[in-house]
N, C-alpha and C. Protein backbone atom coordinates (compact mmCIF):
# COMPACT_ATOMS: atom_id res chain seq x y z
N MET A 1 0.50 5.68 -16.80
CA MET A 1 0.57 5.19 -15.43
C MET A 1 1.63 6.01 -14.70
N SER A 2 1.26 6.56 -13.55
CA SER A 2 2.24 7.34 -12.80
C SER A 2 3.38 6.43 -12.34
N SER A 3 4.51 7.05 -12.11
CA SER A 3 5.68 6.24 -11.75
C SER A 3 5.51 5.59 -10.37
N ARG A 4 4.83 6.26 -9.43
CA ARG A 4 4.60 5.65 -8.13
C ARG A 4 3.61 4.49 -8.24
N HIS A 5 2.65 4.64 -9.13
CA HIS A 5 1.70 3.54 -9.34
C HIS A 5 2.43 2.33 -9.92
N LEU A 6 3.31 2.57 -10.88
CA LEU A 6 4.12 1.49 -11.44
C LEU A 6 4.98 0.86 -10.34
N ALA A 7 5.55 1.68 -9.48
CA ALA A 7 6.38 1.17 -8.38
C ALA A 7 5.55 0.24 -7.48
N ARG A 8 4.34 0.65 -7.15
CA ARG A 8 3.48 -0.19 -6.31
C ARG A 8 3.09 -1.47 -7.05
N SER A 9 2.90 -1.38 -8.35
CA SER A 9 2.58 -2.57 -9.14
C SER A 9 3.74 -3.57 -9.10
N ILE A 10 4.96 -3.07 -9.17
CA ILE A 10 6.13 -3.94 -9.09
C ILE A 10 6.20 -4.60 -7.72
N VAL A 11 5.94 -3.82 -6.67
CA VAL A 11 5.93 -4.37 -5.31
C VAL A 11 4.85 -5.44 -5.20
N LEU A 12 3.66 -5.16 -5.70
CA LEU A 12 2.55 -6.12 -5.64
C LEU A 12 2.91 -7.41 -6.38
N GLN A 13 3.42 -7.29 -7.59
CA GLN A 13 3.76 -8.48 -8.36
C GLN A 13 4.84 -9.31 -7.66
N SER A 14 5.79 -8.64 -7.05
CA SER A 14 6.86 -9.34 -6.33
C SER A 14 6.32 -10.03 -5.08
N LEU A 15 5.51 -9.31 -4.31
CA LEU A 15 4.91 -9.91 -3.11
C LEU A 15 4.00 -11.08 -3.47
N TYR A 16 3.24 -10.92 -4.55
CA TYR A 16 2.33 -11.98 -4.98
C TYR A 16 3.11 -13.26 -5.28
N GLU A 17 4.15 -13.15 -6.10
CA GLU A 17 4.93 -14.34 -6.45
C GLU A 17 5.57 -14.96 -5.22
N TRP A 18 6.13 -14.12 -4.38
CA TRP A 18 6.79 -14.58 -3.16
C TRP A 18 5.80 -15.29 -2.24
N ASP A 19 4.64 -14.68 -2.05
CA ASP A 19 3.60 -15.22 -1.16
C ASP A 19 2.98 -16.49 -1.76
N PHE A 20 2.65 -16.46 -3.03
CA PHE A 20 1.99 -17.59 -3.70
C PHE A 20 2.88 -18.84 -3.67
N ARG A 21 4.14 -18.64 -3.90
CA ARG A 21 5.07 -19.78 -3.94
C ARG A 21 5.69 -20.10 -2.58
N LYS A 22 5.30 -19.33 -1.57
CA LYS A 22 5.78 -19.55 -0.19
C LYS A 22 7.31 -19.59 -0.15
N ARG A 23 7.91 -18.55 -0.70
CA ARG A 23 9.37 -18.45 -0.76
C ARG A 23 9.94 -17.80 0.50
N SER A 24 11.25 -17.89 0.63
CA SER A 24 11.94 -17.26 1.76
C SER A 24 12.11 -15.76 1.48
N GLN A 25 12.47 -15.00 2.53
CA GLN A 25 12.69 -13.57 2.35
C GLN A 25 13.86 -13.32 1.40
N GLY A 26 14.85 -14.20 1.41
CA GLY A 26 15.97 -14.07 0.49
C GLY A 26 15.52 -14.17 -0.96
N GLU A 27 14.56 -15.02 -1.21
CA GLU A 27 14.01 -15.17 -2.56
C GLU A 27 13.25 -13.91 -2.99
N LEU A 28 12.63 -13.22 -2.04
CA LEU A 28 11.88 -12.02 -2.36
C LEU A 28 12.79 -10.97 -3.01
N LYS A 29 13.99 -10.84 -2.51
CA LYS A 29 14.92 -9.86 -3.08
C LYS A 29 15.23 -10.19 -4.55
N LYS A 30 15.42 -11.46 -4.86
CA LYS A 30 15.69 -11.88 -6.24
C LYS A 30 14.48 -11.62 -7.14
N ILE A 31 13.30 -11.93 -6.63
CA ILE A 31 12.06 -11.70 -7.38
C ILE A 31 11.91 -10.21 -7.65
N LEU A 32 12.13 -9.40 -6.64
CA LEU A 32 11.99 -7.95 -6.77
C LEU A 32 12.97 -7.40 -7.80
N GLU A 33 14.22 -7.79 -7.71
CA GLU A 33 15.22 -7.29 -8.66
C GLU A 33 14.89 -7.69 -10.10
N ARG A 34 14.38 -8.90 -10.28
CA ARG A 34 13.98 -9.34 -11.62
C ARG A 34 12.83 -8.48 -12.15
N ASN A 35 11.85 -8.21 -11.29
CA ASN A 35 10.70 -7.40 -11.71
C ASN A 35 11.09 -5.95 -11.99
N ILE A 36 12.00 -5.41 -11.20
CA ILE A 36 12.48 -4.04 -11.45
C ILE A 36 13.17 -3.99 -12.81
N LYS A 37 14.02 -4.96 -13.07
CA LYS A 37 14.74 -5.00 -14.35
C LYS A 37 13.77 -5.15 -15.52
N GLU A 38 12.77 -6.00 -15.35
CA GLU A 38 11.82 -6.28 -16.42
C GLU A 38 10.88 -5.11 -16.69
N LEU A 39 10.42 -4.44 -15.63
CA LEU A 39 9.42 -3.39 -15.80
C LEU A 39 10.02 -1.98 -15.86
N ASP A 40 11.31 -1.85 -15.57
CA ASP A 40 12.09 -0.63 -15.76
C ASP A 40 11.42 0.65 -15.23
N PRO A 41 11.26 0.76 -13.92
CA PRO A 41 10.68 1.99 -13.37
C PRO A 41 11.69 3.14 -13.44
N ASP A 42 11.20 4.36 -13.21
CA ASP A 42 12.10 5.51 -13.13
C ASP A 42 13.11 5.26 -12.02
N LYS A 43 14.31 5.74 -12.24
CA LYS A 43 15.40 5.48 -11.28
C LYS A 43 15.07 6.00 -9.88
N GLU A 44 14.39 7.17 -9.79
CA GLU A 44 14.09 7.71 -8.46
C GLU A 44 13.07 6.87 -7.71
N ASP A 45 12.30 6.05 -8.41
CA ASP A 45 11.30 5.22 -7.75
C ASP A 45 11.86 3.89 -7.24
N ILE A 46 13.06 3.55 -7.64
CA ILE A 46 13.66 2.30 -7.18
C ILE A 46 13.86 2.34 -5.66
N GLU A 47 14.27 3.48 -5.14
CA GLU A 47 14.42 3.61 -3.68
C GLU A 47 13.06 3.47 -2.99
N PHE A 48 12.03 4.07 -3.58
CA PHE A 48 10.67 3.95 -3.04
C PHE A 48 10.25 2.48 -3.01
N ILE A 49 10.53 1.75 -4.08
CA ILE A 49 10.19 0.33 -4.17
C ILE A 49 10.89 -0.46 -3.06
N HIS A 50 12.18 -0.26 -2.92
CA HIS A 50 12.94 -0.98 -1.90
C HIS A 50 12.46 -0.64 -0.49
N ASN A 51 12.19 0.63 -0.24
CA ASN A 51 11.70 1.03 1.08
C ASN A 51 10.33 0.44 1.37
N LEU A 52 9.48 0.40 0.36
CA LEU A 52 8.14 -0.16 0.53
C LEU A 52 8.21 -1.65 0.85
N ILE A 53 8.98 -2.40 0.10
CA ILE A 53 9.13 -3.85 0.36
C ILE A 53 9.73 -4.08 1.74
N LYS A 54 10.77 -3.34 2.06
CA LYS A 54 11.44 -3.49 3.36
C LYS A 54 10.45 -3.24 4.50
N GLY A 55 9.68 -2.17 4.39
CA GLY A 55 8.71 -1.84 5.43
C GLY A 55 7.61 -2.88 5.56
N ILE A 56 7.11 -3.35 4.44
CA ILE A 56 6.04 -4.36 4.47
C ILE A 56 6.54 -5.63 5.15
N ILE A 57 7.74 -6.06 4.81
CA ILE A 57 8.28 -7.28 5.42
C ILE A 57 8.54 -7.06 6.91
N GLU A 58 9.07 -5.91 7.26
CA GLU A 58 9.34 -5.61 8.67
C GLU A 58 8.06 -5.63 9.51
N PHE A 59 7.00 -5.07 8.97
CA PHE A 59 5.75 -4.94 9.72
C PHE A 59 4.72 -6.03 9.36
N LYS A 60 5.09 -6.99 8.54
CA LYS A 60 4.15 -8.01 8.06
C LYS A 60 3.38 -8.72 9.19
N PRO A 61 4.05 -9.16 10.26
CA PRO A 61 3.26 -9.82 11.32
C PRO A 61 2.18 -8.90 11.92
N ARG A 62 2.52 -7.64 12.13
CA ARG A 62 1.55 -6.68 12.68
C ARG A 62 0.45 -6.39 11.65
N ILE A 63 0.85 -6.22 10.40
CA ILE A 63 -0.12 -5.94 9.34
C ILE A 63 -1.10 -7.10 9.21
N ASP A 64 -0.60 -8.33 9.22
CA ASP A 64 -1.48 -9.50 9.09
C ASP A 64 -2.45 -9.60 10.26
N LYS A 65 -2.01 -9.25 11.46
CA LYS A 65 -2.92 -9.26 12.62
C LYS A 65 -4.00 -8.20 12.46
N ILE A 66 -3.64 -7.06 11.92
CA ILE A 66 -4.62 -6.00 11.68
C ILE A 66 -5.63 -6.45 10.64
N ILE A 67 -5.17 -7.11 9.59
CA ILE A 67 -6.09 -7.63 8.57
C ILE A 67 -7.06 -8.62 9.20
N GLU A 68 -6.54 -9.54 10.02
CA GLU A 68 -7.40 -10.54 10.67
C GLU A 68 -8.44 -9.88 11.57
N LYS A 69 -8.05 -8.81 12.24
CA LYS A 69 -8.98 -8.12 13.13
C LYS A 69 -10.02 -7.32 12.33
N ALA A 70 -9.58 -6.70 11.24
CA ALA A 70 -10.48 -5.86 10.44
C ALA A 70 -11.43 -6.68 9.56
N ALA A 71 -11.02 -7.89 9.22
CA ALA A 71 -11.85 -8.76 8.37
C ALA A 71 -11.95 -10.14 9.02
N PRO A 72 -12.60 -10.24 10.19
CA PRO A 72 -12.61 -11.50 10.93
C PRO A 72 -13.29 -12.66 10.20
N GLU A 73 -14.19 -12.34 9.27
CA GLU A 73 -14.85 -13.40 8.52
C GLU A 73 -13.98 -13.95 7.40
N TRP A 74 -12.80 -13.33 7.20
CA TRP A 74 -11.85 -13.75 6.16
C TRP A 74 -10.51 -14.08 6.79
N PRO A 75 -10.28 -15.32 7.20
CA PRO A 75 -8.94 -15.67 7.70
C PRO A 75 -7.88 -15.32 6.66
N ILE A 76 -6.74 -14.87 7.11
CA ILE A 76 -5.70 -14.35 6.22
C ILE A 76 -5.36 -15.30 5.09
N GLU A 77 -5.33 -16.59 5.34
CA GLU A 77 -4.99 -17.56 4.30
C GLU A 77 -6.12 -17.78 3.30
N GLN A 78 -7.35 -17.34 3.65
CA GLN A 78 -8.47 -17.48 2.72
C GLN A 78 -8.65 -16.26 1.82
N ILE A 79 -7.95 -15.18 2.15
CA ILE A 79 -7.98 -14.00 1.28
C ILE A 79 -7.09 -14.32 0.09
N THR A 80 -7.53 -13.96 -1.11
CA THR A 80 -6.72 -14.27 -2.29
C THR A 80 -5.34 -13.62 -2.15
N PRO A 81 -4.32 -14.25 -2.71
CA PRO A 81 -2.96 -13.68 -2.59
C PRO A 81 -2.86 -12.24 -3.11
N ILE A 82 -3.58 -11.91 -4.17
CA ILE A 82 -3.55 -10.53 -4.67
C ILE A 82 -4.14 -9.59 -3.63
N ASP A 83 -5.35 -9.89 -3.16
CA ASP A 83 -6.00 -9.02 -2.18
C ASP A 83 -5.20 -8.93 -0.89
N ARG A 84 -4.66 -10.03 -0.44
CA ARG A 84 -3.86 -10.05 0.79
C ARG A 84 -2.65 -9.11 0.65
N ASN A 85 -2.00 -9.14 -0.49
CA ASN A 85 -0.81 -8.32 -0.67
C ASN A 85 -1.14 -6.87 -0.99
N VAL A 86 -2.27 -6.62 -1.63
CA VAL A 86 -2.73 -5.24 -1.80
C VAL A 86 -3.01 -4.64 -0.42
N LEU A 87 -3.65 -5.41 0.44
CA LEU A 87 -3.91 -4.94 1.81
C LEU A 87 -2.61 -4.66 2.54
N ARG A 88 -1.62 -5.51 2.37
CA ARG A 88 -0.32 -5.29 3.03
C ARG A 88 0.31 -3.98 2.57
N ILE A 89 0.26 -3.72 1.27
CA ILE A 89 0.81 -2.48 0.75
C ILE A 89 0.04 -1.29 1.31
N GLY A 90 -1.28 -1.35 1.18
CA GLY A 90 -2.12 -0.24 1.65
C GLY A 90 -1.98 0.00 3.14
N LEU A 91 -1.98 -1.06 3.92
CA LEU A 91 -1.87 -0.90 5.38
C LEU A 91 -0.49 -0.39 5.79
N TYR A 92 0.54 -0.86 5.12
CA TYR A 92 1.87 -0.35 5.46
C TYR A 92 1.91 1.16 5.21
N GLU A 93 1.45 1.58 4.04
CA GLU A 93 1.49 3.02 3.73
C GLU A 93 0.55 3.82 4.63
N LEU A 94 -0.59 3.26 4.96
CA LEU A 94 -1.57 3.95 5.81
C LEU A 94 -1.10 4.08 7.25
N LEU A 95 -0.53 3.00 7.80
CA LEU A 95 -0.21 2.98 9.22
C LEU A 95 1.25 3.24 9.57
N PHE A 96 2.16 2.82 8.72
CA PHE A 96 3.57 2.87 9.08
C PHE A 96 4.42 3.73 8.15
N GLY A 97 3.86 4.14 7.02
CA GLY A 97 4.61 4.91 6.05
C GLY A 97 4.68 6.38 6.42
N ASP A 98 5.39 7.14 5.63
CA ASP A 98 5.55 8.58 5.82
C ASP A 98 4.32 9.27 5.26
N ARG A 99 3.49 9.84 6.14
CA ARG A 99 2.24 10.46 5.71
C ARG A 99 2.45 11.71 4.88
N LYS A 100 3.62 12.33 5.02
CA LYS A 100 3.91 13.50 4.18
C LYS A 100 4.20 13.06 2.75
N GLU A 101 4.83 11.89 2.62
CA GLU A 101 5.14 11.36 1.30
C GLU A 101 3.91 10.74 0.64
N VAL A 102 3.15 9.97 1.44
CA VAL A 102 1.93 9.32 0.94
C VAL A 102 0.82 9.56 1.96
N PRO A 103 -0.03 10.56 1.71
CA PRO A 103 -1.14 10.81 2.63
C PRO A 103 -2.07 9.61 2.72
N PRO A 104 -2.78 9.46 3.84
CA PRO A 104 -3.65 8.29 4.03
C PRO A 104 -4.64 8.03 2.89
N LYS A 105 -5.29 9.07 2.41
CA LYS A 105 -6.28 8.85 1.34
C LYS A 105 -5.62 8.41 0.04
N VAL A 106 -4.39 8.85 -0.20
CA VAL A 106 -3.66 8.41 -1.38
C VAL A 106 -3.32 6.93 -1.23
N ALA A 107 -2.88 6.52 -0.03
CA ALA A 107 -2.57 5.11 0.22
C ALA A 107 -3.79 4.23 -0.04
N ILE A 108 -4.94 4.66 0.44
CA ILE A 108 -6.17 3.89 0.25
C ILE A 108 -6.55 3.85 -1.23
N ASN A 109 -6.54 5.00 -1.88
CA ASN A 109 -6.92 5.05 -3.30
C ASN A 109 -5.98 4.22 -4.17
N GLU A 110 -4.70 4.29 -3.90
CA GLU A 110 -3.74 3.49 -4.67
C GLU A 110 -3.99 1.99 -4.47
N ALA A 111 -4.28 1.59 -3.24
CA ALA A 111 -4.56 0.17 -2.97
C ALA A 111 -5.83 -0.27 -3.72
N ILE A 112 -6.84 0.56 -3.72
CA ILE A 112 -8.08 0.23 -4.44
C ILE A 112 -7.80 0.09 -5.93
N GLU A 113 -7.01 0.99 -6.49
CA GLU A 113 -6.68 0.91 -7.92
C GLU A 113 -5.89 -0.35 -8.24
N LEU A 114 -4.96 -0.73 -7.37
CA LEU A 114 -4.22 -1.98 -7.57
C LEU A 114 -5.17 -3.17 -7.54
N ALA A 115 -6.10 -3.16 -6.58
CA ALA A 115 -7.06 -4.26 -6.46
C ALA A 115 -7.93 -4.36 -7.71
N LYS A 116 -8.37 -3.23 -8.23
CA LYS A 116 -9.19 -3.24 -9.44
C LYS A 116 -8.40 -3.74 -10.64
N ALA A 117 -7.13 -3.36 -10.72
CA ALA A 117 -6.31 -3.73 -11.87
C ALA A 117 -5.88 -5.19 -11.84
N TYR A 118 -5.58 -5.72 -10.65
CA TYR A 118 -4.99 -7.05 -10.56
C TYR A 118 -5.88 -8.09 -9.89
N GLY A 119 -6.87 -7.65 -9.15
CA GLY A 119 -7.70 -8.58 -8.39
C GLY A 119 -8.94 -9.01 -9.13
N GLY A 120 -9.84 -9.61 -8.38
CA GLY A 120 -11.10 -10.10 -8.94
C GLY A 120 -12.15 -9.01 -9.00
N GLU A 121 -13.34 -9.42 -9.39
CA GLU A 121 -14.45 -8.48 -9.60
C GLU A 121 -14.79 -7.66 -8.35
N SER A 122 -14.72 -8.28 -7.18
CA SER A 122 -15.09 -7.56 -5.95
C SER A 122 -13.88 -7.11 -5.14
N SER A 123 -12.68 -7.25 -5.67
CA SER A 123 -11.47 -6.89 -4.92
C SER A 123 -11.44 -5.42 -4.50
N GLY A 124 -11.81 -4.53 -5.41
CA GLY A 124 -11.79 -3.10 -5.09
C GLY A 124 -12.69 -2.77 -3.91
N LYS A 125 -13.89 -3.35 -3.90
CA LYS A 125 -14.83 -3.11 -2.80
C LYS A 125 -14.31 -3.70 -1.50
N PHE A 126 -13.72 -4.89 -1.56
CA PHE A 126 -13.18 -5.53 -0.37
C PHE A 126 -12.05 -4.69 0.23
N ILE A 127 -11.12 -4.28 -0.61
CA ILE A 127 -9.98 -3.47 -0.15
C ILE A 127 -10.47 -2.15 0.42
N ASN A 128 -11.40 -1.51 -0.28
CA ASN A 128 -11.97 -0.25 0.19
C ASN A 128 -12.62 -0.43 1.56
N GLY A 129 -13.37 -1.51 1.73
CA GLY A 129 -14.05 -1.75 3.00
C GLY A 129 -13.08 -1.95 4.15
N VAL A 130 -12.07 -2.77 3.94
CA VAL A 130 -11.10 -3.06 5.01
C VAL A 130 -10.28 -1.81 5.34
N LEU A 131 -9.70 -1.17 4.33
CA LEU A 131 -8.87 0.00 4.58
C LEU A 131 -9.69 1.17 5.10
N GLY A 132 -10.91 1.34 4.60
CA GLY A 132 -11.78 2.41 5.09
C GLY A 132 -12.13 2.22 6.56
N THR A 133 -12.40 1.00 6.96
CA THR A 133 -12.70 0.70 8.36
C THR A 133 -11.51 1.03 9.24
N ILE A 134 -10.34 0.62 8.83
CA ILE A 134 -9.12 0.87 9.63
C ILE A 134 -8.83 2.37 9.67
N TYR A 135 -8.99 3.05 8.56
CA TYR A 135 -8.78 4.50 8.50
C TYR A 135 -9.68 5.22 9.50
N ARG A 136 -10.96 4.85 9.54
CA ARG A 136 -11.88 5.48 10.48
C ARG A 136 -11.52 5.13 11.93
N GLU A 137 -11.08 3.89 12.17
CA GLU A 137 -10.72 3.47 13.52
C GLU A 137 -9.50 4.21 14.06
N ILE A 138 -8.59 4.60 13.19
CA ILE A 138 -7.39 5.31 13.67
C ILE A 138 -7.62 6.82 13.73
N GLY A 139 -8.85 7.24 13.47
CA GLY A 139 -9.19 8.64 13.64
C GLY A 139 -9.05 9.49 12.39
N GLU A 140 -9.00 8.88 11.23
CA GLU A 140 -8.95 9.59 9.95
C GLU A 140 -7.86 10.65 9.91
N PRO A 141 -6.60 10.25 10.06
CA PRO A 141 -5.52 11.24 10.01
C PRO A 141 -5.47 11.93 8.66
N GLY A 142 -5.25 13.24 8.71
CA GLY A 142 -5.15 14.01 7.48
C GLY A 142 -6.49 14.28 6.81
N LYS A 143 -7.58 13.97 7.49
CA LYS A 143 -8.91 14.12 6.91
C LYS A 143 -9.17 15.54 6.44
N ASP A 144 -8.71 16.52 7.21
CA ASP A 144 -8.98 17.91 6.88
C ASP A 144 -7.93 18.52 5.95
N GLU A 145 -6.92 17.74 5.61
CA GLU A 145 -5.88 18.25 4.73
C GLU A 145 -6.31 18.03 3.29
N THR A 146 -6.70 19.10 2.63
CA THR A 146 -7.19 18.99 1.26
C THR A 146 -6.17 19.47 0.25
N GLY A 147 -5.14 20.13 0.73
CA GLY A 147 -4.15 20.69 -0.18
C GLY A 147 -4.54 22.09 -0.64
N LYS A 148 -5.74 22.53 -0.30
CA LYS A 148 -6.19 23.87 -0.63
C LYS A 148 -5.97 24.76 0.59
N PRO A 149 -5.68 26.03 0.38
CA PRO A 149 -5.48 26.92 1.52
C PRO A 149 -6.79 27.09 2.29
N LYS A 150 -6.67 27.17 3.59
CA LYS A 150 -7.83 27.41 4.44
C LYS A 150 -8.24 28.86 4.31
N GLU A 151 -9.49 29.17 4.64
CA GLU A 151 -9.98 30.55 4.56
C GLU A 151 -9.11 31.48 5.39
N GLU A 152 -8.71 31.02 6.57
CA GLU A 152 -7.87 31.85 7.44
C GLU A 152 -6.54 32.16 6.77
N ASP A 153 -5.96 31.17 6.08
CA ASP A 153 -4.71 31.37 5.37
C ASP A 153 -4.88 32.38 4.24
N LYS A 154 -6.02 32.33 3.54
CA LYS A 154 -6.28 33.26 2.45
C LYS A 154 -6.34 34.69 2.98
N LYS A 155 -7.01 34.86 4.15
CA LYS A 155 -7.13 36.19 4.74
C LYS A 155 -5.75 36.72 5.14
N ASN A 156 -4.93 35.84 5.73
CA ASN A 156 -3.60 36.25 6.16
C ASN A 156 -2.70 36.62 4.98
N ASP A 157 -2.91 35.97 3.83
CA ASP A 157 -2.12 36.28 2.64
C ASP A 157 -2.41 37.69 2.12
N LYS A 158 -3.62 38.18 2.37
CA LYS A 158 -4.01 39.50 1.86
C LYS A 158 -3.53 40.63 2.76
N LYS A 159 -3.12 40.32 4.00
CA LYS A 159 -2.66 41.36 4.92
C LYS A 159 -1.30 41.87 4.48
N PRO A 160 -1.09 43.20 4.58
CA PRO A 160 0.22 43.76 4.17
C PRO A 160 1.34 43.40 5.11
């Protein structure tokens, strides 16, 4: 398991417990620290974990409104706690995170993998549908960024 994937798993488990038990934001910090200690991520990913949780909480009201708009047939409280929090992670990274650090397609794929690992039988499809719809609505940022050099770049590299 990649270290960033483990970091997202820790964030998901912490958000799930916090959300399921309807705890305060102060309790979330305790839950997160316990999960970090228990699951022992790489030291460099601890900052990523803290930044991800902080961002999700900061943007949670906006993220929840986006979920309600993107999945109107699923009121936010009727979405399973796992799926709801996977969507929060994916949407935060997709819409508010650093796209250079986590490109949009990586954010979506990571959320789908979390849903498949921790959610129900149809969680992956549900997460893919919601995040894919939002991704297309925002204009598919980074769509043409494949990480491979463009033909024009290849030609320029050959020039003396």
